[in-house]
Coordinates of C-alpha atoms and ligand atoms in Angstrom, one line a residue:
X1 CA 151.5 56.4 153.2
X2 CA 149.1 57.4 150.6
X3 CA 146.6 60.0 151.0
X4 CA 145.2 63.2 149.3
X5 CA 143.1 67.0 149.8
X6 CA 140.6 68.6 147.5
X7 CA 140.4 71.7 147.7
X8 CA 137.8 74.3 145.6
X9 CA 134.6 76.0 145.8
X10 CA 132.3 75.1 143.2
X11 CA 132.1 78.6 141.5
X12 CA 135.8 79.3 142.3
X13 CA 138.5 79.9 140.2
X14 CA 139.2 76.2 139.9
X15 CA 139.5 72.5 142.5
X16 CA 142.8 70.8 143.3
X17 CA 143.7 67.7 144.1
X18 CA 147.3 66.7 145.7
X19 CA 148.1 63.5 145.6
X20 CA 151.0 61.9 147.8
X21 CA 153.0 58.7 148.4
X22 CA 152.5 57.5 144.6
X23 CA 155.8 55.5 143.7
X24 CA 157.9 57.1 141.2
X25 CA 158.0 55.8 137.4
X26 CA 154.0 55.6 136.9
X27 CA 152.6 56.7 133.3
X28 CA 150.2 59.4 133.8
X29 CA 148.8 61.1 130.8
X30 CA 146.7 64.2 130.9
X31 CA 144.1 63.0 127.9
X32 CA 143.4 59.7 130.1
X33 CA 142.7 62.3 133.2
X34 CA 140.3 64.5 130.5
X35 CA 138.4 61.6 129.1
X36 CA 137.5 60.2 132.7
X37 CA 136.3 63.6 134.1
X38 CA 134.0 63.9 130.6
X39 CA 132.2 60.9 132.1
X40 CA 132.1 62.4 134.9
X41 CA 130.4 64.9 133.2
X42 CA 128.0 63.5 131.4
X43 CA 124.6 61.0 131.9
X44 CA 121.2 62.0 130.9
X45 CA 119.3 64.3 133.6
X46 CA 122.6 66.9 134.2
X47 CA 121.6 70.4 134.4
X48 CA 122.8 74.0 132.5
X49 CA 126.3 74.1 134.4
X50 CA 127.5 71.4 132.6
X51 CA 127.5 72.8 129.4
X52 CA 129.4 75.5 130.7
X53 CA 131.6 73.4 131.9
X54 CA 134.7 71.3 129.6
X55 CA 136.8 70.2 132.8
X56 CA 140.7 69.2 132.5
X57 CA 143.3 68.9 134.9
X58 CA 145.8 70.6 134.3
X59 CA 149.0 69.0 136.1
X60 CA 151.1 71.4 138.3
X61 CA 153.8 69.1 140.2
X62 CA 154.6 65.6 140.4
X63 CA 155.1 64.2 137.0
X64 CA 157.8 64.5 134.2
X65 CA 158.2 63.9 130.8
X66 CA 155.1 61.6 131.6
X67 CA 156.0 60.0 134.4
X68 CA 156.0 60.1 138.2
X69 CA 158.3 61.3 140.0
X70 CA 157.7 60.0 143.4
X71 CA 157.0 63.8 145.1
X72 CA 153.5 65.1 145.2
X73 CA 151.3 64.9 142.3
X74 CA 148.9 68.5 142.2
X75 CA 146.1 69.2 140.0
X76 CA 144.1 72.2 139.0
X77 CA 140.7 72.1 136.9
X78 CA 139.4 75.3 136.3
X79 CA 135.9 76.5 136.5
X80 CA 134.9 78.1 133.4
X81 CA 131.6 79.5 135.6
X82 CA 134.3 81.5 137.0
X83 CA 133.6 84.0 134.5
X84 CA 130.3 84.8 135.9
X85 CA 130.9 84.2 139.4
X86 CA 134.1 86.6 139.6
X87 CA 132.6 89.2 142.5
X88 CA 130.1 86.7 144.1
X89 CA 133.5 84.4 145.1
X90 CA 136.1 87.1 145.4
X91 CA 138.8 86.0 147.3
X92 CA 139.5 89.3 148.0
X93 CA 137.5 92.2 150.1
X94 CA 134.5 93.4 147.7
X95 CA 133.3 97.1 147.9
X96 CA 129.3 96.5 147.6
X97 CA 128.5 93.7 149.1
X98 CA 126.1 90.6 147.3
X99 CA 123.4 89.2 148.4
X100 CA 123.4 86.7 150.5
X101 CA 121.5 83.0 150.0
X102 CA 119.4 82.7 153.3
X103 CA 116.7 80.3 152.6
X104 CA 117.7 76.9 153.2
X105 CA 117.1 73.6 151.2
X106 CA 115.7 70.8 152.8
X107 CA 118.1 67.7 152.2
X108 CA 121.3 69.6 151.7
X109 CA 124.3 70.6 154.0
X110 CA 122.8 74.4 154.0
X111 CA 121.2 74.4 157.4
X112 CA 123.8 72.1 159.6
X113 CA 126.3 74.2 157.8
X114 CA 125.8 77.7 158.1
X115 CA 124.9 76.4 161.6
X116 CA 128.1 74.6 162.4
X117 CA 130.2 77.5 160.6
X118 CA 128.2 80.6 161.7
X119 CA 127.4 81.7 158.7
X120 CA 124.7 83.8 157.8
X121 CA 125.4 83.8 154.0
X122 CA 124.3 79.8 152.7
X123 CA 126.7 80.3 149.5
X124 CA 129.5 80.0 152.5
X125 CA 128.4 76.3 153.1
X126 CA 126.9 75.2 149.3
X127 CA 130.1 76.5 147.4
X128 CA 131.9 73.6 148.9
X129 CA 129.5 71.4 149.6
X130 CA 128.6 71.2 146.3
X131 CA 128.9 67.6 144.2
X132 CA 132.0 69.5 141.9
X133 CA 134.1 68.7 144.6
X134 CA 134.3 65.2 142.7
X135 CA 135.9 66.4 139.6
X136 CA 139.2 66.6 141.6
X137 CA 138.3 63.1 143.2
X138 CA 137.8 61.7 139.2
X139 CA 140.9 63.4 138.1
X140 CA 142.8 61.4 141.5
X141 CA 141.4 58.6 140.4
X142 CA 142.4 59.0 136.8
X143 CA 146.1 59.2 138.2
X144 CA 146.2 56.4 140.3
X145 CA 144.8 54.1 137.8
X146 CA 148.2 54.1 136.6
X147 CA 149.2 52.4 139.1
X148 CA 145.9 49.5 139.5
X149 CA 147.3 49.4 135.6
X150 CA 150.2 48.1 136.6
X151 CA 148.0 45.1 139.0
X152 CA 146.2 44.7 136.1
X153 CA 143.2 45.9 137.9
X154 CA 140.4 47.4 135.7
X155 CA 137.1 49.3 137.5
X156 CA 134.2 49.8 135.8
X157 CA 130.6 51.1 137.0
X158 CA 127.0 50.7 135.5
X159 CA 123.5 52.3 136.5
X160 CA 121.3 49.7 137.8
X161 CA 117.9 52.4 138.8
X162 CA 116.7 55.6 138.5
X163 CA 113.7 56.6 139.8
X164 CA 112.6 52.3 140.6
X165 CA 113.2 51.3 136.9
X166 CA 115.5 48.5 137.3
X167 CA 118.1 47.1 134.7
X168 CA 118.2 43.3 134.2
X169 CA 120.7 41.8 135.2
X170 CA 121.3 39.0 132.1
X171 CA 125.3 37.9 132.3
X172 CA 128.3 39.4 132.2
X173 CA 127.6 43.7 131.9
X174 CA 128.9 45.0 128.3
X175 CA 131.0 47.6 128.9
X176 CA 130.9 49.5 125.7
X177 CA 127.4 49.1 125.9
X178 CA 127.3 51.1 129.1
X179 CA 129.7 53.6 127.9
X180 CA 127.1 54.4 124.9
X181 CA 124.7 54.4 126.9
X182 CA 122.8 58.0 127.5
X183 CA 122.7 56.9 131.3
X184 CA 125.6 54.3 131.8
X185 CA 123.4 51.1 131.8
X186 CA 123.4 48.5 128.9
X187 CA 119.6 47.3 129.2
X188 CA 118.2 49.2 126.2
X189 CA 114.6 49.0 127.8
X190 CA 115.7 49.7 131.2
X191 CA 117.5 52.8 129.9
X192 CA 114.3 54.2 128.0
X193 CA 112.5 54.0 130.7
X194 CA 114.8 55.7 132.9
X195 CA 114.5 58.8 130.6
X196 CA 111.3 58.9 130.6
X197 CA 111.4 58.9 134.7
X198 CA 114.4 62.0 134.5
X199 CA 112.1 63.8 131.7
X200 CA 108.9 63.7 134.0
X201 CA 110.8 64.7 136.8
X202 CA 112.4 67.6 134.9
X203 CA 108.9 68.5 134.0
X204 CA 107.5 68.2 137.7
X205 CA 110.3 70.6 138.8
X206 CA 111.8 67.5 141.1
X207 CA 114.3 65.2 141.0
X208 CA 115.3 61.2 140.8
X209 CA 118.0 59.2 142.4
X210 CA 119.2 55.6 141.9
X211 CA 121.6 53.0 142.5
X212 CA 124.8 52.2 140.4
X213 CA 127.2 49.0 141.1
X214 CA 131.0 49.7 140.4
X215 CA 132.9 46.6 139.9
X216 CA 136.7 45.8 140.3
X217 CA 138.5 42.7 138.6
X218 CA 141.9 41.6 138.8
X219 CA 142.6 42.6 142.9
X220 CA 144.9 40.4 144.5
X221 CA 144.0 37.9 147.6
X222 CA 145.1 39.6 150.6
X223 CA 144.0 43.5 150.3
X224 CA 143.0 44.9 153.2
X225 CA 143.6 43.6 157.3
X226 CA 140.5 40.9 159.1
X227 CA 143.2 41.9 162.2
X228 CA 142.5 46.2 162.5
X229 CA 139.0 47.0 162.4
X230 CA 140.6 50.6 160.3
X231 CA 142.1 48.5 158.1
X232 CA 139.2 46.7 156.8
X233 CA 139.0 46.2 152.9
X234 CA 135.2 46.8 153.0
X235 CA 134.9 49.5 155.9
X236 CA 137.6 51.9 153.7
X237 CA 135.6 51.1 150.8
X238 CA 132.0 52.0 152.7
X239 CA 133.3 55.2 154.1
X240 CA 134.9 56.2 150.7
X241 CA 132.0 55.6 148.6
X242 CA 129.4 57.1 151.7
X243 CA 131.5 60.6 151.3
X244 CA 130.3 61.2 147.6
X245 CA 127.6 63.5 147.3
X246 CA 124.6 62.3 147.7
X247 CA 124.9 58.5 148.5
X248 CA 122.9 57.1 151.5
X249 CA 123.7 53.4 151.3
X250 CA 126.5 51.0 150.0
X251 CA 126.6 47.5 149.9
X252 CA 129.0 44.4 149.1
X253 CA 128.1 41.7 147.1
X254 CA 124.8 39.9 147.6
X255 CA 124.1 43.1 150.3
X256 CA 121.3 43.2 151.5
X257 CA 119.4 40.4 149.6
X258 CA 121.2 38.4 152.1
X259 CA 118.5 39.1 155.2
X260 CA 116.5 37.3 153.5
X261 CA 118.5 33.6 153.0
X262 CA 120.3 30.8 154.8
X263 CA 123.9 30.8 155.0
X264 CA 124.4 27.6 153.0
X265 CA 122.7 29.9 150.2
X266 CA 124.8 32.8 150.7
X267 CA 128.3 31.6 151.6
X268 CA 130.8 31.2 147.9
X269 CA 131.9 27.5 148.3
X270 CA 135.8 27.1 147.5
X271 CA 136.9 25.2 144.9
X272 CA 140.2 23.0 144.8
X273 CA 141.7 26.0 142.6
X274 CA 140.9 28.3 145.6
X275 CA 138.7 30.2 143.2
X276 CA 134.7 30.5 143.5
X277 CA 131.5 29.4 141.4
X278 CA 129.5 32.0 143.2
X279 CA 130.5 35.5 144.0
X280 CA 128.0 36.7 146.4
X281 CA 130.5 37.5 149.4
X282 CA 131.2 40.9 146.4
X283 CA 135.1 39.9 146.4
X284 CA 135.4 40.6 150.3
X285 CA 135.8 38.1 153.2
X286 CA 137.2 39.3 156.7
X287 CA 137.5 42.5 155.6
X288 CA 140.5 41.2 153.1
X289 CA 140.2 41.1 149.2
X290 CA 139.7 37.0 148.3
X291 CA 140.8 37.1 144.8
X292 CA 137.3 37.5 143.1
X293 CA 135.7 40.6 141.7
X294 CA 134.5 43.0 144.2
X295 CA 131.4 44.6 143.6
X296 CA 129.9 47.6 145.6
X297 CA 126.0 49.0 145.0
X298 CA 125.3 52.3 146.5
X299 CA 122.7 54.1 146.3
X300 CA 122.6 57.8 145.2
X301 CA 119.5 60.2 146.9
X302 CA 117.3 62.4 144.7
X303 CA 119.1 65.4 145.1
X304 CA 118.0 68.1 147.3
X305 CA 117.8 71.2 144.9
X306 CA 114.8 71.4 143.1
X307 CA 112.6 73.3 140.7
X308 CA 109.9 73.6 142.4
X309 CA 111.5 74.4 146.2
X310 CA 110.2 72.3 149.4
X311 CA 109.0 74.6 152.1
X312 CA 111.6 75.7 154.5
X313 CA 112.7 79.1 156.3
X314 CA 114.3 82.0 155.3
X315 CA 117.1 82.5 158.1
X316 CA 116.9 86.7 157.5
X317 CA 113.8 86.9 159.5
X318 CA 112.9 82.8 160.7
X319 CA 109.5 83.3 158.7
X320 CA 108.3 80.3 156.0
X321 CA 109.6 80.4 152.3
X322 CA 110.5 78.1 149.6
X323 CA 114.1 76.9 149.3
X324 CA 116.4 78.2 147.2
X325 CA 117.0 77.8 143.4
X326 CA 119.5 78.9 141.1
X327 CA 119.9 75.8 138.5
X328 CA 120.8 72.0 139.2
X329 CA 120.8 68.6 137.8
X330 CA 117.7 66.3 137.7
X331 CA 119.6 62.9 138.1
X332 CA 123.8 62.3 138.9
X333 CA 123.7 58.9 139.2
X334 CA 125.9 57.8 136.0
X335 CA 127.6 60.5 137.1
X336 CA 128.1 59.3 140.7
X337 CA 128.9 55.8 139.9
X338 CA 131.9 57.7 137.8
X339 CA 132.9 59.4 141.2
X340 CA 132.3 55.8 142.8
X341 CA 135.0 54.2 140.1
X342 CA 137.4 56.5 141.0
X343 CA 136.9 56.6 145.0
X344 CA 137.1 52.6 144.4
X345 CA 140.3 52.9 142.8
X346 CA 141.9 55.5 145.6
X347 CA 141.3 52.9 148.3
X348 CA 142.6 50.2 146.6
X349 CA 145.5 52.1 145.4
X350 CA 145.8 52.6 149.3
X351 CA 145.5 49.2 150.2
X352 CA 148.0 47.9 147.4
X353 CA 150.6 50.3 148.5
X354 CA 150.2 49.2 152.1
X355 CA 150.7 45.9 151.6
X356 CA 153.4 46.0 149.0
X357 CA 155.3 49.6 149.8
X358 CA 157.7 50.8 147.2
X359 CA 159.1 54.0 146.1
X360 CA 159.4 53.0 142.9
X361 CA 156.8 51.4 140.9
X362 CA 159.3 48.3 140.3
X363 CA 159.9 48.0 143.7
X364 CA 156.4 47.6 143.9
X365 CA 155.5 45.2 141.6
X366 CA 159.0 43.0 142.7
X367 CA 157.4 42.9 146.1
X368 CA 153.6 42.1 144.6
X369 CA 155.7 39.1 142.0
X370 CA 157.0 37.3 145.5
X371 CA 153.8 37.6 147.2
X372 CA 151.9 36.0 144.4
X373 CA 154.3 32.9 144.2
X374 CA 154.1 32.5 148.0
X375 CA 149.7 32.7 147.7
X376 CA 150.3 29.9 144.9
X377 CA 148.5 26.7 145.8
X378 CA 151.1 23.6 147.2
Ligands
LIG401 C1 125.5 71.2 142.4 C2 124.7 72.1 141.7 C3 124.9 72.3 140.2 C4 125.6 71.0 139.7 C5 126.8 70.8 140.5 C6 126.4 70.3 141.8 O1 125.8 73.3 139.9 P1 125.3 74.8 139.7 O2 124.9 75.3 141.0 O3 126.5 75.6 139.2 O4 124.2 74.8 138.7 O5 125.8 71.0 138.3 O6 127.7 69.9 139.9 C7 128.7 70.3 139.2 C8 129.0 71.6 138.9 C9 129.6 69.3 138.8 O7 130.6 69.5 138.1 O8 129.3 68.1 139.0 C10 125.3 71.1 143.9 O9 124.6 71.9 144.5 O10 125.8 70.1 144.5

C-alpha cells in the first residue's frame, strides 16, 4: 500500500513528508525535488514570505546512492522564517508568554479550529492550516514522479483565470510558454490582464482567486475500480485535489459545461483503434482511466487573509474587530495548480501501484508490459 503524512507548522522549524510503499530501484534526485517546489514558489501575486523563503528537501531516509531503496522515503524542508519565529513556535515551555492571535478571519480554518481544538490562541490552528503545508506535498510529488517516469506519464498544469480574465483556449497548451509565464498561463493577453486584476487587488488590500487545469498524458486504460465506490479513479482524484488549500470546486473533462448539452454532444465516440476524437469525458469513464489524457479544473478561492481585514470578532472579549493581518499573498493560483500536479501525480502513483504491485520497480513495469499486451486490440 501506498500512502504518506505531512507534518509542519508553517513558522516551524521545518515540514516533512514520509513517503511509503515506493518500489525499490526508483531515480530520485534532490535538484528535480528543488526545481519543482521553486514553482511551487513562484506566480505573480505571492506575498513577503516568499522571498524569505528558498525551499529544498533535504532527504533523510529512503534513498541511496540515488536510488530507492524500497523502505520509507522522509523529507525535511526547512523554514528559513524560522529565524524570526524561534519563541513564538517554541517547542519547548517559554518563560514570558506571546501574545496570542484572537481575532478571527472570515473564510479561513481560525474560527472552526480554535473551536474544534479548544484553543484560545488562533496561531494554534493557522500554523498548520496554513497553504505551506503543500511544499511537503510538491516535494512527494517530485519523488513519485520517478516512478509515473517510468509509465511514461508526464503532468503538467496551466492558469486558466484570475480574478474572471479568462485564457483562450487555441490548441494544444505550450508548455514552455506556461513555464515562462509570470502566472503559468501561455495567452500573452490573458496573462496581462491577469496582472493587472492581482496589482488592483494588491492596491485594494484584497485578494483574487482562479481556476487552473492540470493535465496528465500517457496513463494506462484501466486505472482505478467502476466496481468500489473508494476506488474510483475520479473520486480519489476530487478528494485529493479538494484538500489543497483553498480549492472549492474540481471538475473532469467537459465538467460542468456538460448541464448544459445532450448526451450525443457530450459522450467521446470510440474509434476502431479504441482511441477517441473527442476528449470531453477528461480521460475518465466508470471511475477507470480510458487511455486518453485526463484533465482536472479546479477552482482556487480568493484567499481569506487580507489587507484590509473583513469585520469579525475578537474572541478575548466577543466584541466586533477586524480580522487579523500579519502578511499574505494576493493570488496562489499558479502556485496551487503546482500543488494540484503533484497531488495528481500521488493518486495516480497510488492507483498504478495498486493495480500493478511490485517491490521492485521491475517487477512493476514486468507486470504493467503483460497487462498492456493483454489490453491490445484482437
Ligand atoms: C499563508 C500565509 C502566508 C503565505 C503562506 C500561506 O505566509 P506568512 O503568514 O508567513 O506570510 O505565504 O504560504 C507559504 C508560506 C507557502 O510556502 O506557500 C496562509 O495563511 O495560508
Amino acid at each position: 500500500m501506498f500512502r504518506y503524512l505531512t507534518a509542519g507548522e508553517s513558522h516551524g522549524k521545518g515540514h516533512i513528508v514520509v513517503l511509503e510503499g515506493i518500489p525499490a530501484g526508483l531515480p530520485v534526485s534532490e535538484e528535480y525535488i528543488t526545481r519543482q517546489l521553486q514553482r511551487r514558489q513562484g506566480g505573480y501575486g505571492r506575498g513577503g514570505r516568499m522571498k524569505i523563503e528558498k525551499d529544498r528537501a533535504e532527504i533523510i531516509s529512503g534513498v541511496r546512492h540515488g536510488l530507492t531503496l524500497g523502505s520509507p522515503v522522509s523529507m525535511l524542508i526547512h523554514n528559513l522564517d524560522w529565524d524570526n519565529w524561534k519563541d513564538v513556535m517554541s517547542t519547548y515551555p517559554i518563560s514570558e508568554q506571546t501574545e496570542p492571535v484572537t481575532k478571527v478571519r472570515p473564510g479561513h480554518a481560525d474560527l472552526p479550529g480554535v473551536l474544534k481544538y479548544g484553543h484560545d490562541d488562533v496561531r494554534n490552528v493557522l500554523e498548520r492550516a496554513s497553504a505551506r503545508e503543500t511544499a511537503a506535498r510538491v516535494a512527494a510529488g517530485a519523488v513519485i514522479r520517478g516512478l509515473l517516469d517510468k509509465f511514461n506519464i508526464v503532468i503538467n498544469s496551466h492558469t486558466v483565470c484570475i480574478a474572471g480574465k479568462w485564457a483562450k483556449a487555441s490548441g494544444p497548451t505550450d508548455w514552455d510558454k506556461v513555464e515562462a509565464s509570470a502566472v503559468y498561463c501561455a495567452d500573452g493577453d490573458a496573462e496581462k490582464l491577469m496582472i493587472k486584476e492581482i496589482d488592483a487587488a494588491r492596491d485594494a488590500g484584497d485578494t483574487v482567486g482562479g481556476v487552473f487545469e492540470v493535465v496528465a498524458q500517457g496513463v494506462p486504460v484501466g486505472l482505478g475500480s467502476y466496481a468500489h465506490w473508494d476506488r474510483k479513479l475520479d473520486g480519489k482524484i476530487a478528494q485529493a485535489m479538494m484538500s489543497i488549500n483553498a480549492i472549492k470546486g474540481v471538475s473532469v473533462g467537459m465538467g460542468f459545461d456538460m448541464a448544459a448539452l445532450r448526451g450525443s454532444k457530450v459522450h467521446d465516440v470510440i474509434g476502431t483503434n479504441l482511441h477517441r476524437k473527442t476528449n470531453n469525458a477528461g480521460g475518465i469513464e466508470g471511475g477507470m482511466s480510458n487511455g486518453e489524457p485526463i484533465i482536472l479544473w479546479a477552482v482556487v478561492k480568493p484567499i481569506p487573509t487580507l489587507g484590509k481585514p473583513l469585520p469579525s470578532v475578537d474572541l478575548k472579549d466577543g466584541k466586533l474587530a477586524d480580522a487579523h493581518y500579519e502578511r499574505s499573498d494576493v493570488c496562489v493560483v499558479p502556485a496551487a495548480g503546482v500543488v494540484g500536479e503533484a497531488m495528481l501525480a500521488l493518486v495516480l502513483a497510488e492507483a498504478l501501484l495498486e493495480k500493478f504491485g511490485g517491490d521492485n520497480i521491475s517487477e512493476t513495469l514486468n507486470n504493467y508490459k503483460s497487462y498492456l499486451a493483454s489490453t491490445e486490440v484482437k
